[in-house]
Coordinates of N, CA, C and O and ligand atoms in Angstrom, one line a residue:
X1 N 90.3 76.6 94.3 CA 91.7 77.8 94.6 C 92.3 77.0 96.4 O 91.3 78.3 96.4
X2 N 92.9 76.7 96.8 CA 93.3 77.0 98.3 C 93.7 78.1 98.5 O 94.6 78.9 98.0
X3 N 92.9 78.9 99.7 CA 94.0 80.4 100.5 C 94.1 80.3 101.8 O 93.2 79.2 102.5
X4 N 94.8 80.1 102.3 CA 95.8 79.8 102.9 C 96.0 81.3 103.3 O 96.5 82.4 103.4
X5 N 95.1 81.3 105.2 CA 95.5 82.9 106.0 C 94.8 82.2 107.2 O 94.2 80.8 107.4
X6 N 95.3 82.4 108.2 CA 94.4 82.3 109.5 C 93.2 83.2 109.9 O 92.6 83.5 111.0
X7 N 93.3 84.4 108.7 CA 92.5 85.4 109.2 C 91.2 85.2 109.2 O 90.8 85.4 107.6
X8 N 90.0 84.9 109.1 CA 88.8 85.0 109.4 C 88.1 86.6 107.9 O 87.5 85.7 107.5
X9 N 88.4 87.6 108.1 CA 88.5 88.4 107.6 C 89.2 88.4 105.7 O 87.8 88.7 105.2
X10 N 90.3 88.1 106.4 CA 90.6 88.3 104.8 C 89.6 86.7 103.9 O 89.4 87.4 103.2
X11 N 89.4 85.6 104.9 CA 88.5 85.0 103.8 C 87.3 84.8 103.4 O 87.1 85.1 101.9
X12 N 87.1 85.8 104.3 CA 85.1 86.1 104.0 C 85.3 87.3 103.0 O 84.5 87.1 101.5
X13 N 86.5 88.0 103.1 CA 86.2 89.4 101.9 C 86.5 89.0 100.9 O 86.2 88.8 99.1
X14 N 88.3 87.2 100.8 CA 88.3 87.1 99.1 C 87.2 86.0 98.3 O 87.1 86.1 97.9
X15 N 86.9 85.3 99.1 CA 85.9 83.9 99.2 C 84.7 85.3 98.6 O 84.6 84.8 97.5
X16 N 84.1 86.0 98.9 CA 82.4 86.9 98.4 C 83.3 86.9 97.0 O 82.9 86.7 96.2
X17 N 84.4 88.4 97.0 CA 85.1 88.6 95.6 C 84.7 87.4 94.5 O 84.6 87.9 93.3
X18 N 85.7 86.8 95.1 CA 86.0 85.3 93.6 C 84.7 84.8 93.4 O 85.0 83.8 92.4
X19 N 84.1 84.5 94.6 CA 83.1 83.4 94.2 C 81.5 84.2 93.8 O 81.0 83.5 92.8
X20 N 81.5 85.4 93.7 CA 81.0 85.8 92.6 C 80.6 85.7 91.6 O 79.8 86.1 91.1
X21 N 82.0 85.4 90.9 CA 82.5 85.7 89.9 C 82.6 84.3 89.4 O 83.2 84.1 88.3
X22 N 82.6 82.6 90.4 CA 82.1 82.0 89.7 C 84.0 81.0 90.4 O 84.1 80.4 89.8
X23 N 84.7 81.5 91.1 CA 86.6 81.2 91.3 C 85.7 80.7 92.8 O 85.1 81.7 93.5
X24 N 85.5 78.8 92.9 CA 85.5 78.6 93.8 C 87.0 78.3 94.8 O 87.9 78.4 94.4
X25 N 86.9 79.1 96.9 CA 88.1 79.2 97.1 C 87.9 78.4 98.6 O 86.9 78.1 99.3
X26 N 88.9 77.7 98.3 CA 89.0 76.3 99.7 C 90.1 76.5 100.7 O 91.0 77.6 100.3
X27 N 88.8 77.3 101.9 CA 90.3 78.0 103.3 C 91.1 77.1 104.0 O 89.9 75.8 104.6
X28 N 91.9 76.9 103.6 CA 93.1 76.2 104.2 C 93.4 76.9 105.3 O 94.3 77.7 105.1
X29 N 92.9 76.7 106.8 CA 93.1 77.6 107.8 C 94.3 77.3 108.8 O 94.2 76.3 109.2
X30 N 95.4 78.1 108.6 CA 97.1 77.4 109.2 C 97.5 78.6 108.8 O 97.5 80.0 108.6
X31 N 97.6 79.1 110.3 CA 98.8 80.2 110.8 C 100.4 79.4 110.5 O 100.8 78.3 110.9
X32 N 101.3 80.9 109.0 CA 102.1 80.2 109.3 C 103.2 81.4 110.3 O 102.4 82.9 109.9
X33 N 104.7 81.1 109.9 CA 105.6 81.6 110.6 C 105.6 83.6 109.0 O 106.3 82.8 108.3
X34 N 105.8 84.7 109.3 CA 105.8 85.5 108.5 C 107.4 86.1 108.6 O 107.8 86.4 109.7
X35 N 108.6 86.4 107.6 CA 110.0 86.9 108.2 C 109.8 88.5 107.6 O 108.7 89.4 107.9
X36 N 110.8 89.4 108.4 CA 110.2 91.0 109.1 C 111.4 90.8 107.7 O 112.5 91.0 107.8
X37 N 110.7 91.8 106.8 CA 111.4 92.3 105.7 C 111.2 93.8 104.6 O 110.6 94.0 105.8
X38 N 111.7 94.0 104.6 CA 111.0 95.2 103.2 C 110.4 95.7 103.1 O 110.3 97.0 102.6
X39 N 109.7 94.8 102.2 CA 108.5 95.0 101.7 C 107.9 93.9 101.3 O 107.9 92.7 101.7
X40 N 107.2 94.6 101.1 CA 105.4 93.0 101.3 C 105.6 91.8 99.8 O 105.4 90.7 100.5
X41 N 105.7 92.4 99.5 CA 106.2 91.1 98.6 C 107.1 90.1 98.7 O 106.3 89.4 98.7
X42 N 107.9 90.7 99.8 CA 109.0 90.5 99.8 C 108.8 89.0 101.2 O 109.3 88.2 101.2
X43 N 107.8 89.7 101.3 CA 107.3 89.2 103.1 C 106.8 88.0 102.4 O 106.8 86.5 102.4
X44 N 105.6 88.0 101.7 CA 104.6 87.1 101.4 C 105.0 86.2 100.1 O 105.1 85.0 100.1
X45 N 106.2 86.5 99.8 CA 106.2 85.4 98.6 C 108.0 84.8 99.1 O 107.9 83.2 99.3
X46 N 108.2 84.8 101.0 CA 109.3 84.0 101.6 C 108.1 82.6 102.3 O 108.2 81.6 102.0
X47 N 106.9 83.0 102.5 CA 106.1 82.8 102.8 C 105.5 81.7 102.2 O 105.8 80.3 102.5
X48 N 105.1 81.8 101.0 CA 104.9 81.0 100.1 C 105.8 80.3 99.5 O 105.8 78.2 99.8
X49 N 106.9 80.3 99.2 CA 108.3 79.1 98.7 C 108.3 78.6 100.2 O 108.2 77.4 100.3
X50 N 108.1 78.5 101.9 CA 107.8 77.9 102.7 C 107.0 77.0 102.3 O 107.2 75.8 103.6
X51 N 105.6 77.2 102.6 CA 104.7 76.7 102.2 C 104.3 75.1 101.2 O 103.4 74.6 101.7
X52 N 105.0 76.1 100.3 CA 104.4 75.6 99.0 C 105.2 74.0 99.0 O 104.5 73.1 98.3
X53 N 106.3 73.6 99.5 CA 106.5 71.7 99.7 C 105.6 71.3 100.6 O 105.5 69.9 101.0
X54 N 104.8 71.5 101.9 CA 104.0 71.4 102.4 C 103.2 71.4 101.6 O 101.6 70.3 102.0
X55 N 102.0 72.3 101.3 CA 101.2 72.0 100.4 C 101.0 71.3 99.4 O 100.2 70.2 98.9
X56 N 102.0 71.0 98.8 CA 102.1 69.8 97.8 C 101.4 70.0 96.1 O 101.3 69.8 95.5
X57 N 100.2 72.0 96.7 CA 99.9 71.6 95.9 C 100.0 73.2 95.8 O 100.4 74.3 96.4
X58 N 98.3 74.0 93.9 CA 98.7 75.0 94.1 C 97.7 75.5 94.7 O 97.0 75.2 95.4
X59 N 97.7 77.3 95.4 CA 97.4 77.4 96.2 C 98.2 79.1 96.6 O 98.4 79.9 95.5
X60 N 97.4 80.1 97.2 CA 98.1 81.7 97.2 C 97.5 81.9 98.4 O 96.2 81.6 99.3
X61 N 98.5 82.8 99.1 CA 97.7 83.6 100.7 C 98.4 85.7 99.8 O 98.9 85.9 98.8
X62 N 98.2 86.3 100.6 CA 98.0 87.6 100.8 C 98.5 88.5 101.8 O 98.6 87.7 103.7
X63 N 99.3 89.3 101.8 CA 100.0 89.6 102.9 C 100.0 92.0 102.9 O 99.5 92.2 101.5
X64 N 99.2 92.1 103.7 CA 99.7 93.1 103.6 C 99.6 94.1 104.6 O 99.7 93.4 106.0
X65 N 99.9 95.9 103.5 CA 100.4 96.5 104.9 C 99.7 98.1 104.7 O 99.1 98.0 103.3
X66 N 100.0 98.5 106.0 CA 99.5 100.2 106.0 C 101.0 101.0 105.5 O 101.6 100.7 106.2
X67 N 100.7 102.2 104.0 CA 102.2 102.8 104.0 C 100.7 104.0 104.8 O 100.4 104.4 103.8
X68 N 101.4 105.4 105.5 CA 101.5 106.3 105.7 C 103.0 106.7 105.7 O 103.6 106.5 105.4
X69 N 102.3 108.3 104.4 CA 103.6 109.1 103.5 C 104.3 109.6 105.2 O 106.0 109.2 104.4
X70 N 103.9 110.2 105.2 CA 104.7 111.5 106.7 C 105.9 109.9 107.5 O 106.4 110.9 108.0
X71 N 105.5 109.1 107.5 CA 105.9 107.9 108.3 C 106.9 107.4 107.2 O 107.9 106.6 107.6
X72 N 107.3 107.7 106.0 CA 108.6 107.3 105.2 C 107.9 105.5 105.0 O 108.3 104.9 104.6
X73 N 106.1 105.7 104.5 CA 106.0 104.5 105.0 C 105.3 103.6 105.8 O 104.8 102.0 105.4
X74 N 105.6 103.8 107.0 CA 105.8 103.2 108.1 C 104.2 103.0 108.3 O 103.7 103.8 107.6
X75 N 103.5 101.5 108.8 CA 104.6 100.6 109.1 C 104.4 99.9 107.7 O 105.1 99.0 108.4
X76 N 103.7 99.3 106.9 CA 104.1 98.8 105.9 C 104.8 97.8 106.4 O 102.9 96.6 106.4
X77 N 105.6 97.1 106.4 CA 105.2 95.1 106.2 C 105.5 95.1 108.0 O 105.7 93.7 107.9
X78 N 105.2 95.9 108.8 CA 105.9 96.0 110.2 C 104.0 96.2 109.9 O 103.8 96.3 111.6
X79 N 103.0 96.3 109.6 CA 101.4 96.5 109.9 C 101.6 94.9 111.1 O 100.4 95.4 111.4
X80 N 101.5 93.8 110.6 CA 100.7 93.1 112.0 C 101.5 93.7 113.2 O 100.9 93.1 114.3
X81 N 102.9 93.2 113.4 CA 103.9 93.4 114.4 C 102.6 94.9 115.3 O 103.1 95.6 116.5
X82 N 102.9 96.0 114.8 CA 102.3 97.6 115.2 C 100.6 97.8 115.4 O 100.6 98.3 116.0
X83 N 99.8 97.0 114.7 CA 98.6 96.9 115.2 C 98.6 95.7 116.6 O 98.2 95.8 117.2
X84 N 99.9 94.9 116.8 CA 99.8 94.1 118.3 C 99.7 94.6 118.9 O 99.6 94.7 120.1
X85 N 100.6 96.0 119.0 CA 101.3 96.2 119.9 C 101.2 97.8 119.8 O 100.0 97.9 120.9
X86 N 100.9 98.7 119.1 CA 100.7 99.7 119.7 C 99.6 99.9 119.1 O 98.3 100.8 119.3
X87 N 98.7 99.9 118.5 CA 97.6 100.0 118.1 C 96.6 100.8 117.3 O 97.4 101.5 117.0
X88 N 95.8 100.7 117.0 CA 94.8 102.5 116.1 C 95.7 103.8 117.2 O 95.7 104.5 116.0
X89 N 95.5 103.0 118.1 CA 95.0 104.3 118.9 C 97.2 104.7 119.4 O 97.3 106.6 119.0
X90 N 97.8 104.1 118.5 CA 99.1 104.2 118.6 C 100.0 105.5 117.3 O 100.8 105.5 117.2
X91 N 98.6 104.1 116.4 CA 99.3 105.2 115.0 C 98.4 106.4 115.0 O 99.7 107.6 114.9
X92 N 97.7 107.3 115.2 CA 96.9 108.0 115.9 C 97.9 109.4 116.2 O 98.0 109.7 116.0
X93 N 97.9 108.4 118.2 CA 99.3 109.3 118.4 C 100.8 109.7 117.2 O 100.9 111.1 117.6
X94 N 101.6 108.8 116.8 CA 102.4 108.9 116.0 C 101.9 110.2 115.3 O 103.1 110.4 114.4
X95 N 100.6 109.6 114.3 CA 101.0 110.9 113.3 C 100.2 112.2 113.8 O 100.4 113.7 113.3
X96 N 100.2 112.0 115.2 CA 99.6 113.7 115.6 C 99.2 114.5 114.7 O 98.4 114.2 114.0
X97 N 100.0 115.8 114.1 CA 99.5 116.8 113.0 C 100.1 116.4 111.9 O 99.8 117.5 111.1
X98 N 100.8 115.6 111.5 CA 101.9 115.5 110.3 C 101.0 115.6 109.5 O 99.5 115.0 109.9
X99 N 100.5 115.6 108.4 CA 99.9 114.3 107.2 C 99.6 113.6 107.4 O 99.7 112.3 107.5
X100 N 97.8 113.6 106.7 CA 97.2 111.7 106.8 C 97.5 111.0 106.5 O 96.8 110.3 105.5
X101 N 98.1 111.2 104.6 CA 98.1 110.4 103.5 C 98.4 109.4 103.7 O 99.7 109.1 104.3
X102 N 98.4 108.3 103.2 CA 98.2 106.8 103.7 C 97.5 105.9 102.4 O 96.5 106.2 101.7
X103 N 98.1 104.6 102.3 CA 97.8 103.8 101.2 C 97.6 101.9 102.2 O 98.4 101.8 102.3
X104 N 97.2 100.8 101.5 CA 96.9 100.0 101.8 C 97.6 99.2 100.5 O 97.1 99.9 99.4
X105 N 98.2 98.1 100.9 CA 98.5 97.5 99.6 C 98.9 95.8 99.8 O 98.8 95.6 101.1
X106 N 97.6 94.9 99.0 CA 98.0 93.8 99.6 C 98.3 93.4 98.3 O 98.3 93.4 97.5
X107 N 99.0 92.0 99.1 CA 100.1 91.4 97.4 C 99.7 89.9 97.5 O 100.0 89.3 98.4
X108 N 99.2 89.5 96.7 CA 98.8 87.9 97.0 C 100.1 87.0 95.9 O 100.8 88.3 95.3
X109 N 100.4 86.6 96.4 CA 101.2 85.5 95.5 C 100.6 83.8 95.4 O 100.6 83.7 96.7
X110 N 101.0 83.8 93.7 CA 100.6 82.3 94.0 C 101.3 81.6 93.2 O 102.0 81.7 92.6
X111 N 101.4 80.5 93.7 CA 102.3 79.4 93.9 C 101.3 78.2 92.7 O 100.4 77.4 93.2
X112 N 101.5 78.1 91.2 CA 101.2 76.8 90.2 C 101.3 76.1 90.0 O 100.6 75.4 89.3
X113 N 102.1 75.2 91.0 CA 102.7 73.7 91.5 C 103.7 73.9 90.7 O 104.6 72.8 91.3
X114 N 104.7 75.0 90.4 CA 105.8 75.1 89.8 C 106.8 76.4 90.6 O 107.8 75.9 90.6
X115 N 106.2 77.3 89.9 CA 106.6 78.8 89.9 C 105.4 79.8 90.5 O 104.5 79.4 91.2
X116 N 106.4 80.9 91.4 CA 105.4 81.5 92.2 C 104.9 83.4 91.2 O 105.8 83.5 89.9
X117 N 103.8 83.4 91.5 CA 103.3 84.5 90.7 C 102.9 85.8 91.4 O 102.0 85.5 92.1
X118 N 103.1 86.3 91.3 CA 102.5 87.5 92.3 C 101.7 89.0 91.6 O 102.0 89.0 90.9
X119 N 100.9 89.6 92.0 CA 99.5 90.6 92.5 C 99.3 91.3 93.4 O 98.9 90.9 94.3
X120 N 99.6 92.7 92.8 CA 98.8 94.2 94.3 C 98.3 94.5 93.2 O 97.2 94.9 93.1
X121 N 97.2 94.8 95.0 CA 96.3 96.0 94.3 C 96.3 97.4 95.6 O 97.1 97.3 96.9
X122 N 96.7 99.1 95.6 CA 96.2 99.9 96.0 C 95.4 100.5 96.6 O 94.8 101.0 95.8
X123 N 95.2 100.6 97.6 CA 93.7 101.0 98.0 C 95.1 102.9 98.2 O 94.9 102.7 100.3
X124 N 94.4 104.1 98.1 CA 94.8 105.3 97.8 C 93.8 106.1 99.5 O 92.5 106.0 98.9
X125 N 93.9 106.2 100.6 CA 92.9 107.0 101.2 C 93.9 108.2 102.3 O 95.1 108.2 102.0
X126 N 93.0 108.2 104.0 CA 94.0 109.0 104.1 C 93.7 108.2 106.1 O 92.3 107.3 106.2
X127 N 94.1 108.9 106.7 CA 93.8 108.2 108.3 C 93.0 109.3 108.7 O 93.6 109.8 108.8
X128 N 92.1 109.4 109.4 CA 90.6 109.4 110.1 C 91.3 110.3 111.0 O 92.3 110.1 112.1
X129 N 90.9 111.1 112.1 CA 91.5 111.9 113.3 C 91.1 110.8 114.7 O 92.2 111.9 115.7
X130 N 90.5 110.1 114.8 CA 89.6 109.2 115.9 C 89.5 107.7 114.8 O 89.0 107.4 113.8
X131 N 89.5 105.9 116.2 CA 89.0 105.9 115.3 C 87.7 105.6 115.4 O 86.7 105.8 117.2
X132 N 87.2 105.3 114.3 CA 85.3 104.7 113.9 C 84.9 104.0 113.1 O 86.0 103.3 112.7
X133 N 84.1 103.0 113.7 CA 83.2 102.2 113.3 C 84.0 100.7 114.2 O 84.6 100.5 114.5
X134 N 82.0 100.0 114.0 CA 82.7 98.7 114.3 C 82.8 97.6 113.2 O 83.5 96.1 113.5
X135 N 83.4 98.1 111.7 CA 82.6 96.9 110.8 C 84.2 96.4 110.2 O 85.5 97.1 110.9
X136 N 85.2 95.4 109.9 CA 86.1 94.9 108.6 C 86.5 95.0 110.0 O 86.3 94.1 110.9
X137 N 88.3 95.3 110.1 CA 89.5 94.1 111.6 C 90.6 95.2 111.1 O 91.1 96.3 109.7
X138 N 90.9 95.0 111.4 CA 92.7 95.4 112.4 C 93.1 97.3 111.9 O 92.0 98.1 112.9
X139 N 93.4 98.1 110.3 CA 93.3 99.6 110.8 C 91.8 99.8 109.8 O 91.5 101.4 109.8
X140 N 91.1 99.3 109.7 CA 90.1 100.2 109.5 C 89.1 101.1 109.6 O 89.0 101.9 108.9
X141 N 89.2 100.9 110.9 CA 88.3 102.0 111.9 C 89.2 103.2 112.1 O 88.7 104.3 111.9
X142 N 90.2 102.8 111.2 CA 91.4 104.5 111.2 C 91.9 104.9 109.7 O 92.4 106.0 109.9
X143 N 91.1 104.1 108.5 CA 91.1 104.2 107.0 C 90.5 105.4 106.4 O 89.2 104.3 106.1
X144 N 89.8 106.7 105.9 CA 88.9 107.3 104.3 C 89.3 106.4 103.4 O 90.3 107.2 103.3
X145 N 89.1 105.9 102.6 CA 89.6 105.6 101.5 C 88.9 106.9 100.4 O 88.1 107.9 100.6
X146 N 90.1 106.9 99.4 CA 90.3 108.4 98.9 C 87.9 108.5 98.4 O 87.9 107.4 98.2
X147 N 87.6 109.3 98.9 CA 86.9 109.7 97.3 C 84.9 109.8 98.7 O 83.7 109.7 98.9
X148 N 85.7 108.8 99.8 CA 84.6 108.5 100.8 C 85.3 109.3 102.0 O 85.7 110.3 102.5
X149 N 84.1 109.6 103.0 CA 84.0 110.4 104.1 C 84.1 109.7 105.3 O 84.0 110.4 106.2
X150 N 83.9 108.5 104.9 CA 83.6 107.2 106.9 C 85.1 106.5 106.6 O 85.0 105.6 104.8
X151 N 85.2 106.1 107.7 CA 86.5 104.8 107.4 C 85.8 103.6 106.6 O 84.7 102.8 106.4
X152 N 86.6 103.1 106.7 CA 86.3 101.7 106.9 C 85.1 100.4 107.3 O 85.1 99.9 107.6
X153 N 86.6 100.6 108.7 CA 84.6 100.6 109.6 C 83.3 100.7 109.9 O 82.4 100.6 110.8
X154 N 83.5 101.7 109.3 CA 82.0 102.7 109.4 C 81.5 102.2 108.3 O 80.5 102.1 107.9
X155 N 82.1 101.5 106.6 CA 81.3 101.4 105.1 C 80.9 100.2 105.1 O 81.0 99.6 106.1
X156 N 80.0 100.0 104.4 CA 79.2 98.7 104.4 C 80.3 97.6 103.8 O 81.5 98.3 102.7
X157 N 81.3 96.4 104.4 CA 81.8 95.2 103.9 C 81.5 95.6 102.1 O 82.3 95.6 101.7
X158 N 80.1 96.0 101.2 CA 80.3 95.4 100.2 C 80.8 96.6 99.9 O 81.3 96.3 98.6
X159 N 81.4 97.5 100.3 CA 82.0 99.3 100.2 C 83.2 98.6 100.2 O 83.9 98.5 98.8
X160 N 84.0 98.2 100.5 CA 85.0 98.1 101.2 C 85.4 96.8 100.0 O 86.4 97.0 99.9
X161 N 84.7 96.0 99.8 CA 85.1 94.8 98.7 C 84.9 96.0 96.7 O 85.5 94.8 97.0
X162 N 84.2 96.5 97.0 CA 83.8 96.3 96.0 C 85.3 97.7 95.4 O 85.4 97.9 94.4
X163 N 85.8 99.0 97.1 CA 86.9 99.6 96.7 C 88.3 99.4 96.8 O 88.8 99.7 96.5
X164 N 88.5 98.0 97.6 CA 89.9 97.4 98.7 C 91.1 97.8 97.8 O 91.0 96.2 97.0
X165 N 92.0 97.5 98.2 CA 93.2 96.7 97.8 C 92.9 95.8 97.6 O 93.8 95.1 96.9
X166 N 92.9 95.3 98.4 CA 92.2 93.3 98.4 C 91.8 93.1 97.2 O 92.2 92.2 96.2
X167 N 89.9 93.7 96.9 CA 89.8 93.8 95.6 C 90.6 93.7 94.6 O 90.5 93.2 93.9
X168 N 91.1 94.7 94.0 CA 92.1 94.9 93.2 C 93.3 94.2 93.3 O 93.5 93.4 92.0
X169 N 93.5 93.9 94.5 CA 95.0 92.4 93.9 C 93.8 90.8 93.1 O 94.4 90.5 92.5
X170 N 93.1 91.2 94.1 CA 91.9 89.0 93.7 C 91.7 89.9 91.8 O 91.8 88.7 91.3
X171 N 91.7 91.0 91.9 CA 91.0 91.1 90.7 C 92.0 91.0 89.6 O 91.7 90.5 88.3
X172 N 93.3 90.7 90.0 CA 94.2 91.3 88.5 C 95.0 89.8 88.9 O 95.7 89.2 88.5
X173 N 94.5 88.8 90.0 CA 94.8 87.6 90.3 C 94.0 86.7 89.4 O 94.1 85.6 88.4
X174 N 92.6 86.9 89.2 CA 91.4 86.3 89.1 C 91.6 86.6 86.9 O 91.6 86.1 86.2
X175 N 92.5 87.6 86.9 CA 92.4 88.1 85.5 C 93.5 87.0 84.6 O 93.6 86.4 83.5
X176 N 94.7 87.1 85.3 CA 95.7 86.4 85.1 C 95.3 84.9 84.4 O 95.7 84.4 83.9
X177 N 94.0 84.3 86.5 CA 93.7 82.8 85.5 C 93.1 82.9 84.7 O 92.6 81.8 83.7
X178 N 92.0 83.7 84.4 CA 91.3 84.1 83.1 C 92.1 83.9 82.0 O 92.7 82.7 81.1
X179 N 93.1 85.0 81.8 CA 94.4 85.2 80.7 C 94.7 83.7 80.1 O 95.3 83.3 79.7
X180 N 95.7 83.0 81.3 CA 96.2 82.1 80.6 C 95.3 80.2 80.6 O 96.2 79.6 80.5
X181 N 94.6 80.2 81.4 CA 93.0 79.3 80.8 C 93.2 78.8 82.0 O 93.5 76.9 81.1
X182 N 93.9 78.9 82.9 CA 94.3 78.3 84.5 C 92.8 77.1 84.2 O 92.1 77.7 84.4
X183 N 93.1 76.1 85.1 CA 92.2 74.7 85.6 C 92.4 74.5 86.3 O 93.0 73.9 86.9
X184 N 91.6 74.0 87.5 CA 91.7 74.8 88.7 C 91.7 72.7 89.3 O 90.8 72.2 88.6
X185 N 92.7 73.0 90.3 CA 93.4 71.4 89.6 C 93.8 71.8 91.8 O 93.9 70.3 92.5
X186 N 92.4 71.9 91.6 CA 92.1 71.7 93.7 C 91.0 71.4 94.4 O 91.0 71.2 95.4
X187 N 90.4 71.3 93.6 CA 88.5 70.5 93.6 C 88.4 69.6 94.4 O 88.2 69.6 94.7
X188 N 90.0 68.0 94.1 CA 89.7 66.8 95.1 C 89.6 66.9 96.5 O 90.2 67.5 97.0
Ligands
IMP201 P1 99.0 91.0 107.3 O1 98.6 90.9 106.3 O2 98.1 89.7 107.7 O3 100.7 90.5 107.6 O4 98.3 92.7 108.7 C1 98.5 93.1 108.5 C2 98.5 93.8 109.9 O5 97.5 95.2 109.0 C3 97.5 93.2 110.2 O6 97.2 93.9 111.7 C4 95.8 93.0 110.1 O7 95.2 93.4 111.0 C5 96.5 94.5 109.1 N1 95.5 94.6 108.4 C6 94.8 93.5 107.0 N2 94.4 93.7 105.4 C7 93.5 94.8 106.1 C8 92.4 95.3 105.9 O8 91.9 95.0 105.1 N3 92.2 96.6 106.9 C9 92.7 96.8 107.6 N4 93.9 95.9 108.5 C10 94.0 95.0 107.5

């Protein structure tokens, strides 16, 4: 199954989750333009729709956003731009003494050769008081998953991969592939 991303971390996480249960993942390392839209679902679908004629066979991609409740879901679909501009330190300054409740949302869009299917996964948690931990990427050092006392930047990658937004979206995707009797046609 072709996974289109330019992000090594996303590839490592997804391939480890899928290959553990017998799904082969081929990395198509490729940067593509993302639109700015109101939802992560729209961004992901738009990218997949534009890539489908270029790739010409089935593939999937994913988009992830960090949604902070006290900021009405910001940065959400703007997560990439916000990470590149104000970064984790900027997020901590923005929320200051507001409520720290937040979640990550991953949306996978799968192109099956004719149509598109979307699968999502969410991880609830809170924004840490400071940037902590060197593991993971992006917002991981400021995000504490519900039920944990450390950030995703501190927790082992195996823990992140067993509870994450990405894990949940991939699980829904693999269930769909299994239930629909899907046969991978990208092995060649
Ligand atoms: P995108 O899905 O590549 O557009 O990611 C949006 C932003 O969220 C980027 O700045 C990523 O670094 C960040 N991001 C994506 N996935 C994760 C994750 O699993 N943990 C922390 N940050 C993430």
